[in-house]
Coordinates of C-alpha atoms and ligand atoms in Angstrom, one line a residue:
M1 CA -76.7 -40.6 -123.6
A2 CA -80.2 -41.3 -125.0
I3 CA -83.2 -43.1 -123.9
L4 CA -84.6 -45.2 -126.7
V5 CA -88.4 -45.3 -126.5
T6 CA -90.0 -48.1 -128.7
G7 CA -93.6 -47.5 -129.5
G8 CA -93.0 -43.8 -129.0
A9 CA -95.8 -42.7 -131.2
G10 CA -98.4 -44.7 -129.3
Y11 CA -100.7 -43.7 -126.6
I12 CA -98.6 -44.3 -123.5
G13 CA -95.3 -43.9 -125.3
S14 CA -96.1 -40.4 -126.6
H15 CA -97.2 -39.3 -123.2
T16 CA -93.9 -40.6 -121.6
C17 CA -91.9 -38.9 -124.4
I18 CA -93.5 -35.6 -123.3
E19 CA -92.6 -36.3 -119.7
L20 CA -89.0 -37.2 -120.6
L21 CA -88.3 -34.4 -122.8
N22 CA -89.8 -31.9 -120.3
R23 CA -87.3 -33.3 -117.7
G24 CA -84.4 -32.7 -120.0
Y25 CA -83.7 -36.4 -121.1
D26 CA -82.2 -37.0 -124.4
V27 CA -84.9 -39.0 -126.2
L28 CA -84.9 -41.1 -129.2
A29 CA -88.4 -42.6 -130.2
V30 CA -89.1 -45.3 -132.8
D31 CA -92.4 -46.6 -134.1
N32 CA -93.7 -48.4 -137.3
F33 CA -97.1 -46.7 -137.0
V34 CA -99.0 -50.0 -137.2
N35 CA -101.3 -48.5 -134.4
S36 CA -100.3 -44.6 -134.4
K37 CA -99.7 -41.7 -136.6
P38 CA -96.8 -39.4 -137.5
E39 CA -99.0 -36.6 -136.3
A40 CA -98.6 -37.8 -132.8
V41 CA -94.9 -37.3 -132.9
R42 CA -95.4 -33.9 -134.4
R43 CA -97.7 -33.0 -131.5
V44 CA -95.3 -34.1 -128.8
G45 CA -92.9 -31.6 -130.3
E46 CA -95.5 -28.9 -130.3
I47 CA -96.5 -29.5 -126.7
C48 CA -92.8 -29.7 -125.6
Q49 CA -91.8 -26.8 -128.1
K50 CA -88.9 -28.8 -129.2
P51 CA -89.0 -31.7 -131.8
L52 CA -89.1 -35.3 -130.6
P53 CA -86.1 -37.1 -132.1
F54 CA -87.9 -39.9 -134.0
V55 CA -87.0 -42.7 -136.5
E56 CA -89.7 -44.8 -138.2
L57 CA -88.6 -48.3 -137.7
D58 CA -90.1 -51.7 -137.0
I59 CA -88.3 -53.3 -133.9
R60 CA -88.1 -56.6 -135.7
N61 CA -85.7 -55.0 -138.2
R62 CA -82.5 -56.1 -136.7
E63 CA -80.2 -54.2 -139.0
G64 CA -82.2 -51.0 -138.6
L65 CA -82.0 -51.4 -134.6
Q66 CA -78.2 -52.2 -134.9
R67 CA -77.7 -49.0 -136.9
L68 CA -79.6 -46.9 -134.3
F69 CA -77.6 -48.3 -131.5
C70 CA -74.3 -47.6 -133.5
E71 CA -75.2 -44.0 -134.4
H72 CA -76.5 -43.1 -130.8
K73 CA -75.2 -43.8 -127.5
I74 CA -78.2 -45.4 -125.9
E75 CA -78.1 -46.0 -122.1
A76 CA -81.6 -47.6 -121.5
V77 CA -84.8 -48.6 -123.4
I78 CA -88.4 -48.0 -122.4
H79 CA -90.1 -50.6 -124.4
F80 CA -93.7 -50.0 -125.3
A81 CA -93.9 -51.3 -128.9
G82 CA -96.3 -54.1 -129.2
L83 CA -100.0 -55.1 -130.3
K84 CA -102.3 -54.8 -127.6
A85 CA -105.9 -55.7 -128.6
V86 CA -107.1 -58.8 -126.6
G87 CA -110.0 -59.7 -129.0
E88 CA -107.7 -59.3 -132.1
S89 CA -105.1 -61.4 -130.4
V90 CA -107.5 -64.3 -130.2
S91 CA -108.3 -64.2 -133.9
M92 CA -104.7 -63.4 -135.0
P93 CA -102.5 -65.3 -132.5
L94 CA -99.5 -65.8 -134.8
E95 CA -99.3 -62.1 -135.6
Y96 CA -99.4 -61.3 -131.9
Y97 CA -96.8 -63.9 -130.8
E98 CA -94.6 -62.8 -133.8
N99 CA -94.7 -59.0 -133.3
N100 CA -94.6 -59.0 -129.5
L101 CA -92.1 -61.8 -128.8
I102 CA -89.8 -61.6 -132.0
G103 CA -89.8 -57.7 -131.5
T104 CA -88.7 -58.0 -127.9
L105 CA -86.1 -60.8 -128.6
T106 CA -84.7 -58.9 -131.3
L107 CA -84.5 -55.7 -129.3
C108 CA -82.9 -57.5 -126.4
E109 CA -80.3 -59.2 -128.6
V110 CA -79.3 -55.8 -130.2
M111 CA -79.1 -54.2 -126.7
R112 CA -76.9 -56.9 -125.4
A113 CA -74.5 -56.6 -128.4
A114 CA -74.4 -52.8 -127.8
G115 CA -73.7 -53.3 -124.2
C116 CA -77.1 -51.6 -123.3
K117 CA -78.6 -53.7 -120.5
K118 CA -81.5 -51.5 -118.9
M119 CA -85.0 -51.9 -119.9
V120 CA -88.3 -50.6 -118.5
F121 CA -91.0 -52.9 -120.1
S122 CA -94.8 -52.4 -120.5
S123 CA -96.4 -55.3 -118.9
S124 CA -100.1 -55.3 -117.9
A125 CA -102.3 -56.2 -114.9
T126 CA -103.7 -58.8 -117.2
V127 CA -100.8 -61.2 -116.0
Y128 CA -102.8 -61.5 -112.7
G129 CA -105.2 -63.7 -114.6
L130 CA -108.7 -64.7 -113.4
H131 CA -108.1 -66.0 -109.9
N132 CA -106.1 -63.8 -107.6
P133 CA -107.8 -61.8 -104.9
V134 CA -107.7 -58.1 -105.0
P135 CA -105.6 -56.1 -104.4
F136 CA -103.0 -57.5 -106.7
T137 CA -99.6 -57.8 -105.3
E138 CA -96.4 -58.4 -107.4
E139 CA -95.6 -61.8 -106.0
M140 CA -98.9 -63.3 -106.8
P141 CA -98.8 -66.1 -109.5
T142 CA -99.2 -64.8 -113.0
S143 CA -101.2 -66.4 -115.9
A144 CA -103.2 -65.4 -119.0
T145 CA -106.4 -66.2 -120.8
N146 CA -105.6 -64.9 -124.3
P147 CA -102.5 -64.8 -126.8
Y148 CA -102.0 -61.0 -125.9
G149 CA -101.8 -61.8 -122.0
Y150 CA -99.5 -64.7 -122.8
T151 CA -97.1 -62.3 -124.6
K152 CA -96.8 -60.3 -121.5
V153 CA -96.3 -63.4 -119.1
M154 CA -93.7 -64.8 -121.6
I155 CA -91.8 -61.6 -122.1
E156 CA -91.7 -61.1 -118.3
Q157 CA -90.2 -64.4 -118.0
I158 CA -87.7 -63.8 -120.7
L159 CA -86.5 -60.6 -119.1
R160 CA -86.4 -62.4 -115.7
D161 CA -84.2 -65.2 -117.1
L162 CA -81.9 -62.6 -119.0
C163 CA -81.2 -60.9 -115.6
V164 CA -80.4 -64.2 -114.0
A165 CA -78.1 -65.2 -116.8
D166 CA -76.3 -61.8 -116.8
P167 CA -76.3 -59.9 -113.6
E168 CA -75.6 -56.5 -115.4
W169 CA -79.1 -56.5 -116.8
S170 CA -81.8 -54.4 -115.2
A171 CA -85.4 -54.9 -116.2
V172 CA -88.5 -53.1 -114.5
L173 CA -91.7 -54.9 -115.5
L174 CA -94.3 -52.2 -115.2
R175 CA -97.8 -53.8 -114.8
Y176 CA -100.3 -51.0 -115.8
F177 CA -103.7 -51.2 -114.7
N178 CA -106.2 -49.2 -116.8
P179 CA -104.5 -46.2 -118.4
I180 CA -107.1 -43.6 -119.5
G181 CA -107.4 -39.8 -119.9
A182 CA -105.2 -37.6 -122.2
H183 CA -102.7 -34.8 -122.0
E184 CA -104.1 -31.7 -120.5
S185 CA -103.5 -29.6 -123.6
G186 CA -106.3 -31.7 -125.5
K187 CA -103.6 -32.4 -128.2
L188 CA -102.8 -36.0 -127.4
G189 CA -104.9 -39.0 -126.3
E190 CA -105.9 -42.5 -127.2
T191 CA -107.4 -42.9 -130.6
P192 CA -108.1 -46.4 -131.4
A193 CA -109.0 -47.4 -135.0
G194 CA -112.5 -48.6 -135.5
I195 CA -115.0 -49.2 -132.7
P196 CA -113.1 -49.3 -129.4
N197 CA -112.9 -52.3 -127.2
N198 CA -112.0 -50.6 -123.9
I199 CA -114.5 -48.6 -121.9
F200 CA -112.9 -45.2 -122.0
P201 CA -112.4 -44.6 -125.6
Y202 CA -116.0 -46.1 -126.1
L203 CA -117.5 -43.6 -123.5
S204 CA -115.8 -40.7 -125.1
Q205 CA -117.2 -41.6 -128.4
V206 CA -120.7 -41.9 -127.1
A207 CA -120.3 -38.5 -125.4
V208 CA -119.1 -36.8 -128.6
G209 CA -122.0 -38.4 -130.5
K210 CA -120.1 -40.9 -132.7
L211 CA -121.6 -43.9 -131.0
P212 CA -125.3 -44.1 -129.9
K213 CA -124.8 -45.7 -126.3
L214 CA -122.6 -47.4 -123.9
Y215 CA -123.2 -51.2 -123.6
V216 CA -122.5 -52.1 -119.9
Y217 CA -121.0 -55.7 -119.9
G218 CA -122.9 -57.0 -117.0
D219 CA -124.5 -55.6 -113.8
D220 CA -124.6 -58.9 -111.8
Y221 CA -121.1 -59.0 -110.6
D222 CA -120.2 -59.2 -107.0
T223 CA -119.4 -55.5 -106.9
P224 CA -121.1 -52.7 -104.9
D225 CA -123.4 -51.7 -107.9
G226 CA -123.0 -55.0 -109.9
T227 CA -120.8 -53.6 -112.6
G228 CA -117.0 -54.3 -113.2
V229 CA -114.6 -52.5 -111.0
R230 CA -111.2 -51.4 -112.4
D231 CA -108.1 -49.3 -111.2
Y232 CA -108.1 -46.4 -113.8
I233 CA -104.9 -44.5 -113.9
H234 CA -104.3 -41.1 -115.7
V235 CA -102.0 -41.5 -118.6
C236 CA -99.9 -38.6 -117.4
D237 CA -99.3 -40.3 -113.9
L238 CA -98.4 -43.4 -115.9
A239 CA -95.9 -41.3 -117.8
E240 CA -94.4 -40.0 -114.7
G241 CA -94.1 -43.6 -113.3
H242 CA -92.0 -44.4 -116.3
V243 CA -89.5 -41.7 -115.5
A244 CA -89.3 -43.0 -111.9
A245 CA -88.7 -46.6 -113.1
L246 CA -86.1 -45.4 -115.4
D247 CA -84.2 -43.9 -112.5
Y248 CA -84.7 -47.1 -110.6
C249 CA -83.4 -49.2 -113.5
E250 CA -80.2 -47.1 -113.6
N251 CA -79.4 -47.8 -110.0
H252 CA -80.4 -51.4 -109.7
T253 CA -79.8 -54.6 -111.4
G254 CA -82.1 -57.7 -111.8
A255 CA -85.7 -58.0 -112.7
Q256 CA -88.4 -56.3 -110.8
A257 CA -92.2 -56.3 -111.4
I258 CA -94.1 -53.2 -110.2
N259 CA -97.7 -52.3 -110.3
L260 CA -98.7 -48.9 -111.8
G261 CA -102.2 -48.1 -110.6
T262 CA -104.0 -45.9 -108.1
G263 CA -105.0 -48.7 -105.6
H264 CA -108.5 -47.4 -106.0
G265 CA -111.4 -49.3 -107.8
T266 CA -114.1 -47.4 -109.9
S267 CA -117.2 -49.2 -111.3
V268 CA -118.5 -48.9 -114.9
L269 CA -121.4 -46.8 -113.6
E270 CA -119.3 -44.6 -111.5
L271 CA -116.9 -44.0 -114.5
R272 CA -119.9 -43.1 -116.7
A273 CA -121.4 -40.8 -114.1
A274 CA -118.0 -39.0 -113.8
F275 CA -117.7 -38.6 -117.5
E276 CA -121.2 -37.2 -117.8
K277 CA -120.3 -34.7 -115.1
A278 CA -117.0 -33.7 -116.9
A279 CA -118.5 -33.4 -120.3
G280 CA -122.0 -32.0 -119.3
V281 CA -123.7 -34.3 -121.7
P282 CA -125.8 -37.5 -121.0
I283 CA -124.3 -40.8 -121.9
P284 CA -127.1 -43.2 -122.8
M285 CA -126.4 -46.8 -121.7
E286 CA -127.7 -50.3 -122.0
V287 CA -126.9 -53.2 -119.8
T288 CA -126.0 -56.4 -121.7
G289 CA -124.4 -59.7 -120.9
R290 CA -120.9 -60.2 -119.4
R291 CA -117.9 -60.1 -121.7
P292 CA -116.1 -63.4 -121.7
G293 CA -112.8 -63.4 -119.9
D294 CA -113.7 -60.3 -117.7
I295 CA -113.3 -60.3 -114.0
A296 CA -115.5 -58.6 -111.4
T297 CA -112.8 -56.5 -109.7
A298 CA -109.2 -55.6 -110.4
Y299 CA -107.1 -52.9 -108.5
A300 CA -103.5 -52.7 -107.6
D301 CA -101.5 -52.8 -104.3
T302 CA -99.5 -49.8 -104.9
E303 CA -97.1 -50.0 -102.0
L304 CA -94.1 -51.5 -103.9
A305 CA -94.3 -48.6 -106.4
R306 CA -94.3 -46.2 -103.6
K307 CA -91.4 -47.9 -101.9
L308 CA -89.1 -48.7 -104.8
L309 CA -90.1 -45.7 -107.2
G310 CA -91.4 -43.2 -104.8
F311 CA -94.4 -43.1 -107.1
T312 CA -97.9 -42.3 -106.2
A313 CA -100.6 -41.4 -108.7
K314 CA -101.8 -38.0 -108.2
R315 CA -104.8 -37.5 -110.6
N316 CA -108.3 -38.5 -109.8
I317 CA -111.1 -40.0 -112.0
E318 CA -112.6 -36.4 -112.3
Q319 CA -109.3 -35.3 -113.9
M320 CA -109.0 -38.3 -116.1
C321 CA -112.6 -37.7 -117.4
T322 CA -112.0 -34.0 -117.9
D323 CA -108.8 -34.3 -119.8
G324 CA -110.3 -37.3 -121.8
W325 CA -113.3 -35.1 -122.7
N326 CA -111.1 -32.1 -123.6
F327 CA -109.2 -34.4 -126.1
I328 CA -112.1 -36.1 -127.8
R329 CA -114.0 -32.8 -128.1
Q330 CA -111.0 -31.2 -130.1
N331 CA -110.3 -34.5 -131.9
P332 CA -113.6 -36.4 -132.6
N333 CA -112.0 -38.3 -135.5
G334 CA -108.7 -39.1 -133.7
I335 CA -105.3 -37.5 -134.2
Ligands
NAD1 P1 -100.3 -48.2 -128.6 O1 -100.8 -49.1 -129.6 O2 -101.0 -46.8 -128.7 O3 -98.8 -48.1 -128.7 C1 -97.9 -49.1 -129.1 C2 -97.1 -48.5 -130.1 O4 -96.2 -49.6 -130.6 C3 -98.0 -48.2 -131.3 O5 -97.6 -46.9 -131.8 C4 -97.6 -49.2 -132.6 O6 -97.5 -48.5 -133.7 C5 -96.0 -49.5 -132.1 N1 -95.7 -50.9 -132.5 C6 -96.3 -51.9 -132.4 N2 -95.5 -53.0 -132.9 C7 -94.4 -52.4 -133.3 C8 -93.2 -52.9 -133.9 N3 -93.0 -54.1 -134.3 N4 -92.2 -52.0 -134.1 C9 -92.3 -50.7 -133.9 N5 -93.4 -50.2 -133.4 C10 -94.4 -51.0 -133.1 O7 -100.7 -48.8 -127.2 P2 -100.4 -48.2 -125.7 O8 -101.7 -48.2 -125.1 O9 -99.7 -47.0 -125.8 O10 -99.6 -49.4 -125.1 C11 -98.2 -49.3 -125.0 C12 -97.7 -50.7 -124.3 O11 -98.3 -50.8 -123.0 C13 -98.1 -51.9 -125.1 O12 -97.0 -52.8 -125.0 C14 -99.3 -52.4 -124.4 O13 -99.5 -53.8 -124.5 C15 -99.1 -52.1 -123.0 N6 -100.1 -52.0 -122.1 C16 -101.1 -51.2 -122.6 C17 -102.3 -51.0 -121.8 C18 -103.3 -50.1 -122.1 O14 -104.6 -50.2 -121.6 N7 -103.2 -49.1 -123.0 C19 -102.5 -51.7 -120.5 C20 -101.4 -52.5 -120.1 C21 -100.1 -52.7 -121.0
UD1_2 C1 -108.7 -54.6 -120.7 C2 -108.0 -55.8 -121.4 C3 -106.9 -56.2 -120.5 C4 -106.0 -55.1 -120.2 C5 -106.7 -54.0 -119.6 C6 -105.9 -52.8 -119.4 C7 -109.9 -56.9 -122.7 C8 -110.8 -58.0 -122.7 N1 -109.0 -56.9 -121.7 O1 -109.3 -55.1 -119.7 O2 -106.2 -57.4 -121.1 O3 -104.9 -55.6 -119.4 O4 -107.8 -53.6 -120.5 O5 -105.6 -52.0 -120.5 O6 -109.9 -56.0 -123.5 N2 -116.8 -52.4 -120.3 C9 -118.2 -52.2 -120.5 N3 -118.5 -51.7 -121.8 C10 -117.5 -51.6 -122.8 C11 -116.2 -51.9 -122.4 C12 -115.8 -52.3 -121.2 O7 -119.1 -52.3 -119.7 O8 -117.9 -51.2 -124.0 C13 -116.6 -52.8 -118.9 C14 -115.7 -54.1 -118.8 O9 -116.6 -55.2 -118.6 C15 -114.9 -53.9 -117.6 C16 -114.6 -52.4 -117.5 O10 -115.6 -51.8 -118.4 O11 -115.5 -54.1 -116.3 C17 -113.3 -52.0 -118.3 O12 -113.1 -52.6 -119.4 P1 -111.8 -52.3 -120.4 O13 -111.7 -50.9 -120.5 O14 -112.0 -53.2 -121.5 O15 -110.6 -52.9 -119.5 P2 -110.3 -54.3 -118.8 O16 -111.5 -55.2 -118.8 O17 -109.7 -54.1 -117.4

C-alpha cells in the first residue's frame, strides 16, 4: 500500500519523502514542476540511496490521477501541491483559486472513487488571520487577508464538510508556522525563483553574496526588539510531523486541525544574528517600512500536536541556520 505525495518535488514535500522512504514507507510522489525541479526528485533518491518513485503529473489532470489510483494501491495522500506566494496570489487570484481549489477538489473526487479516504493536508498558520492573540490554538476562528490564505481557509472547510458527509474520511489539516532550514546533507533546501519574499531564503542569499542587504520590514512593532516575531520550524521536524500525522490519520476518522510549530517566537533581528553566527559572515541590513498584511507576533500552541501526534519539534534556530547555510553555500543558484 502506497502513500501518494502530491507536490513531492517541492520544498516540504521532498523532505517529507525522505522521511517516509527512510522509515520504509512505500511512497509515490507526483508534481508538475511549476515551482520545483526534477533534480530535487533525483536528490531525494541520492540521499535515501533508493530512487523516489515519481510521476510528473498536474493534480488537475483527472484522467492522469485516475490512472495512478488504478495502477497503485494508494492508502493515503499527503497533499502539498499548491501555489504558495502571497504577493503573487494578490496579482493572480484566478490562477491561485483555480490551481489550489480545483486541484484539491479533483484529488478528493478521484480519491473517493478509489475508496481512498485519508488525507494529510498542508494548511498554514495564515488561517489565524490578523486578530487572534498568541499563542494560536486550533479552535480559534480562521480568516484570511489574501487569495492564497483564502484557498487554505476554503480547503480546510471543504475537507471538514467531506468528513461530516462521509464518516469514513479522515483529514488532518496541518497548520505550519514558518518552515525554514534544509536537509543536513546540504543537498536539498528551499530555492525560490527570483527574489525571495520570505525572510529565510532572503537572508541566505544576502549571506552568500547574491543580494546586498536584508530589508527589515519595520522595527516599531510591539515586540521586544520592535521587529516581527515568528515561530520558525526546521523543515526536517516538519517532515517528521507529517509521518506522525499519517499514523494519526490511519487510526482516526473526521477532520482535525493541528499546529506544527515550535511554540517559540524569534524576531527578525534574532534570526539574522543566529544566521550570521552560523555562517560566520556579516549580514548587512536596513530597516524599512512595515509590509502590508504583516502581524507583529505569531507562534503556535503546540499542545495538540504533542497530545494527538506525540510530536515535538527537536531542532533549534541554530540548527535551522546551520543547515540553511550549508545548503545555500553548496547551491548558491538553487537546485
Ligand atoms: P513548494 O512550492 O516548494 O511545493 C509545492 C509543490 O507543488 C511544487 O513542487 C509545485 O511544483 C507543486 N505543484 C503546484 N501546483 C501543482 C499542481 N497543480 N499539480 C502538481 N503539482 C503542483 O512549496 P512548499 O513550501 O513545499 O509548500 C508545500 C505546501 O505547504 C503548499 O501547499 C504550501 O501552501 C503549504 N505551506 C507552505 C509554507 C511555507 O512557508 N513553505 C507554510 C504553510 C503552508
Ligand atoms: C509568510 C506568508 C504567510 C505564510 C507564512 C509561512 C507573506 C506576506 N506571508 O508570512 O502567508 O503563512 O509565510 O510560510 O508572505 N521580513 C523582513 N524582511 C524580509 C522578509 C520578511 O523583515 O525580506 C519579516 C516579516 O515582516 C516577518 C518575518 O520577517 O516579520 C517573517 O516573514 P516571512 O518569512 O515572509 O513569513 P511570514 O510573514 O510569517
